Amino acid sequence: MPLNIKDLKITSPDFQPLGKLRDEHAGDKGNVLPRLTVSGVPAGTKELAVICHDPDAPLANGFTHWVVYGIDPSTTDLSDAQQKFRVGPNGAGDKQYYGPQPPAGHGEHHYYFWVYALDTKVEGTPTREEFLQKYAGNIIEQNRIVGIYENK
């Protein structure tokens, strides 16, 4: 099934695409989840999932900062997603948002906040890798917003 980016969008009033994430969103400076908004959910969506991932982290598969499942397709505001929906394990194994915290002097890192519209419901709280392996064929549409953060 080819993946399309048509109408599905994820945006944030806290940062522009490829804009800098504020210090308050960093793991060691507040760890506050940026406000996120979803729109344009395609027909047939049974559930939304959101994953924040840093492919620039100096690890084989980057670092996953946040995984959320069970998001109702009618949801537009993800401000309370941490409390309202099923949070999966981040790269540290904790079920919570873990804000940007790249190694000092490692340069800018890119934080991809992906939204996935699925034609099925996700079972449990898989890791990012487990989710992508098991549910890749169930993604109707996906999109992302990317923020940048550097720890100087």
Short mmCIF file of C-alpha atoms in Angstrom, two decimals:
data_model
loop_
_atom_site.label_atom_id
_atom_site.label_comp_id
_atom_site.label_asym_id
_atom_site.label_seq_id
_atom_site.Cartn_x
_atom_site.Cartn_y
_atom_site.Cartn_z
CA MET A 1 0.00 0.00 0.00
CA PRO A 2 1.63 3.29 -1.05
CA LEU A 3 1.78 5.92 1.68
CA ASN A 4 0.38 9.31 0.91
CA ILE A 5 0.82 12.68 2.49
CA LYS A 6 -2.36 14.42 1.45
CA ASP A 7 -4.41 16.21 4.05
CA LEU A 8 -3.09 14.80 7.34
CA LYS A 9 -1.06 17.41 9.22
CA ILE A 10 0.64 17.80 12.57
CA THR A 11 1.52 21.34 13.60
CA SER A 12 2.63 23.19 16.71
CA PRO A 13 2.11 26.74 17.96
CA ASP A 14 5.38 26.27 19.89
CA PHE A 15 7.70 25.90 16.87
CA GLN A 16 7.64 26.26 13.10
CA PRO A 17 8.72 23.45 10.73
CA LEU A 18 12.51 23.18 11.05
CA GLY A 19 12.32 25.80 13.80
CA LYS A 20 14.11 25.72 17.13
CA LEU A 21 12.47 23.94 20.04
CA ARG A 22 12.56 26.09 23.16
CA ASP A 23 14.67 25.12 26.18
CA GLU A 24 11.50 24.34 28.20
CA HIS A 25 10.91 21.38 25.86
CA ALA A 26 14.39 19.93 26.50
CA GLY A 27 14.73 16.88 28.73
CA ASP A 28 17.04 18.61 31.18
CA LYS A 29 15.43 22.06 31.10
CA GLY A 30 11.74 21.54 31.82
CA ASN A 31 10.77 18.48 29.77
CA VAL A 32 7.49 20.13 28.68
CA LEU A 33 5.83 18.50 25.69
CA PRO A 34 5.34 21.01 22.85
CA ARG A 35 1.70 21.69 22.03
CA LEU A 36 0.69 19.67 18.97
CA THR A 37 -2.37 19.84 16.74
CA VAL A 38 -3.60 17.26 14.23
CA SER A 39 -5.87 18.00 11.26
CA GLY A 40 -6.94 16.45 7.97
CA VAL A 41 -7.43 12.92 9.32
CA PRO A 42 -8.39 10.69 6.38
CA ALA A 43 -11.65 8.74 6.19
CA GLY A 44 -11.38 5.19 7.46
CA THR A 45 -8.95 6.06 10.25
CA LYS A 46 -9.55 3.88 13.31
CA GLU A 47 -6.74 5.31 15.43
CA LEU A 48 -3.92 7.84 15.38
CA ALA A 49 -0.43 7.25 16.72
CA VAL A 50 2.24 9.89 17.36
CA ILE A 51 5.97 9.27 17.67
CA CYS A 52 8.78 11.74 18.37
CA HIS A 53 12.13 10.45 17.15
CA ASP A 54 15.66 11.89 16.88
CA PRO A 55 17.53 10.15 14.05
CA ASP A 56 20.64 12.25 14.81
CA ALA A 57 21.22 10.66 18.22
CA PRO A 58 24.54 8.78 18.29
CA LEU A 59 22.84 5.37 18.53
CA ALA A 60 22.26 2.75 15.82
CA ASN A 61 18.53 3.58 15.52
CA GLY A 62 18.57 7.14 16.85
CA PHE A 63 16.52 7.86 19.98
CA THR A 64 12.76 7.73 20.46
CA HIS A 65 11.49 10.51 22.71
CA TRP A 66 7.76 9.78 22.80
CA VAL A 67 5.29 7.16 21.56
CA VAL A 68 1.51 7.53 21.94
CA TYR A 69 -1.24 5.15 20.81
CA GLY A 70 -5.02 4.93 21.05
CA ILE A 71 -5.64 8.50 19.87
CA ASP A 72 -9.23 8.91 18.69
CA PRO A 73 -9.31 10.10 15.04
CA SER A 74 -11.54 13.05 16.02
CA THR A 75 -8.82 14.39 18.35
CA THR A 76 -7.24 17.65 17.19
CA ASP A 77 -5.42 18.92 20.30
CA LEU A 78 -2.71 16.64 21.71
CA SER A 79 -1.90 18.84 24.73
CA ASP A 80 -3.19 16.22 27.15
CA ALA A 81 -2.14 13.16 25.12
CA GLN A 82 0.37 12.15 27.81
CA GLN A 83 -2.50 11.65 30.30
CA LYS A 84 -5.37 10.74 27.97
CA PHE A 85 -3.90 8.06 25.68
CA ARG A 86 -1.60 5.00 25.86
CA VAL A 87 2.02 6.05 26.08
CA GLY A 88 4.59 3.53 24.90
CA PRO A 89 8.23 3.24 25.91
CA ASN A 90 10.68 5.91 24.85
CA GLY A 91 14.33 5.12 24.08
CA ALA A 92 15.12 5.03 27.80
CA GLY A 93 12.33 2.50 28.41
CA ASP A 94 10.07 4.97 30.27
CA LYS A 95 6.47 5.55 29.29
CA GLN A 96 6.58 9.32 29.09
CA TYR A 97 7.76 12.23 26.97
CA TYR A 98 11.53 12.63 27.17
CA GLY A 99 12.50 15.97 25.68
CA PRO A 100 15.53 16.74 23.53
CA GLN A 101 18.87 16.33 25.26
CA PRO A 102 21.58 15.86 22.65
CA PRO A 103 25.18 15.53 23.83
CA ALA A 104 26.81 18.94 24.33
CA GLY A 105 28.79 19.94 21.26
CA HIS A 106 27.06 17.31 19.07
CA GLY A 107 25.44 19.99 16.93
CA GLU A 108 21.81 20.38 15.93
CA HIS A 109 19.50 17.41 16.23
CA HIS A 110 16.22 17.02 14.34
CA TYR A 111 13.13 15.96 16.28
CA TYR A 112 10.51 14.37 14.05
CA PHE A 113 6.99 14.44 15.48
CA TRP A 114 5.25 11.86 13.27
CA VAL A 115 1.49 11.35 13.14
CA TYR A 116 0.15 8.11 11.69
CA ALA A 117 -3.46 7.50 10.61
CA LEU A 118 -4.15 3.77 10.91
CA ASP A 119 -6.90 1.52 9.52
CA THR A 120 -6.73 -0.62 12.67
CA LYS A 121 -6.22 -0.20 16.39
CA VAL A 122 -2.77 -0.69 17.89
CA GLU A 123 -2.58 -3.42 20.52
CA GLY A 124 -0.69 -2.59 23.69
CA THR A 125 2.20 -0.13 23.79
CA PRO A 126 4.87 -1.29 21.35
CA THR A 127 8.22 0.43 20.98
CA ARG A 128 8.69 2.61 17.90
CA GLU A 129 10.52 -0.20 16.11
CA GLU A 130 7.84 -2.80 17.01
CA PHE A 131 5.10 -0.43 15.86
CA LEU A 132 6.71 0.27 12.50
CA GLN A 133 7.41 -3.42 11.90
CA LYS A 134 3.92 -4.64 12.84
CA TYR A 135 1.70 -1.77 11.62
CA ALA A 136 3.49 -0.39 8.53
CA GLY A 137 0.86 -2.00 6.29
CA ASN A 138 -1.95 -0.38 8.29
CA ILE A 139 -0.82 3.22 7.81
CA ILE A 140 -3.33 5.08 5.64
CA GLU A 141 -1.47 8.36 5.77
CA GLN A 142 1.42 9.90 7.72
CA ASN A 143 3.02 13.28 8.14
CA ARG A 144 5.45 15.05 10.45
CA ILE A 145 6.69 18.32 11.80
CA VAL A 146 10.40 18.62 12.56
CA GLY A 147 11.90 20.78 15.28
CA ILE A 148 15.58 21.45 15.89
CA TYR A 149 17.45 21.57 19.17
CA GLU A 150 21.12 21.95 20.08
CA ASN A 151 22.67 21.59 23.52
CA LYS A 152 25.49 24.15 23.58
#
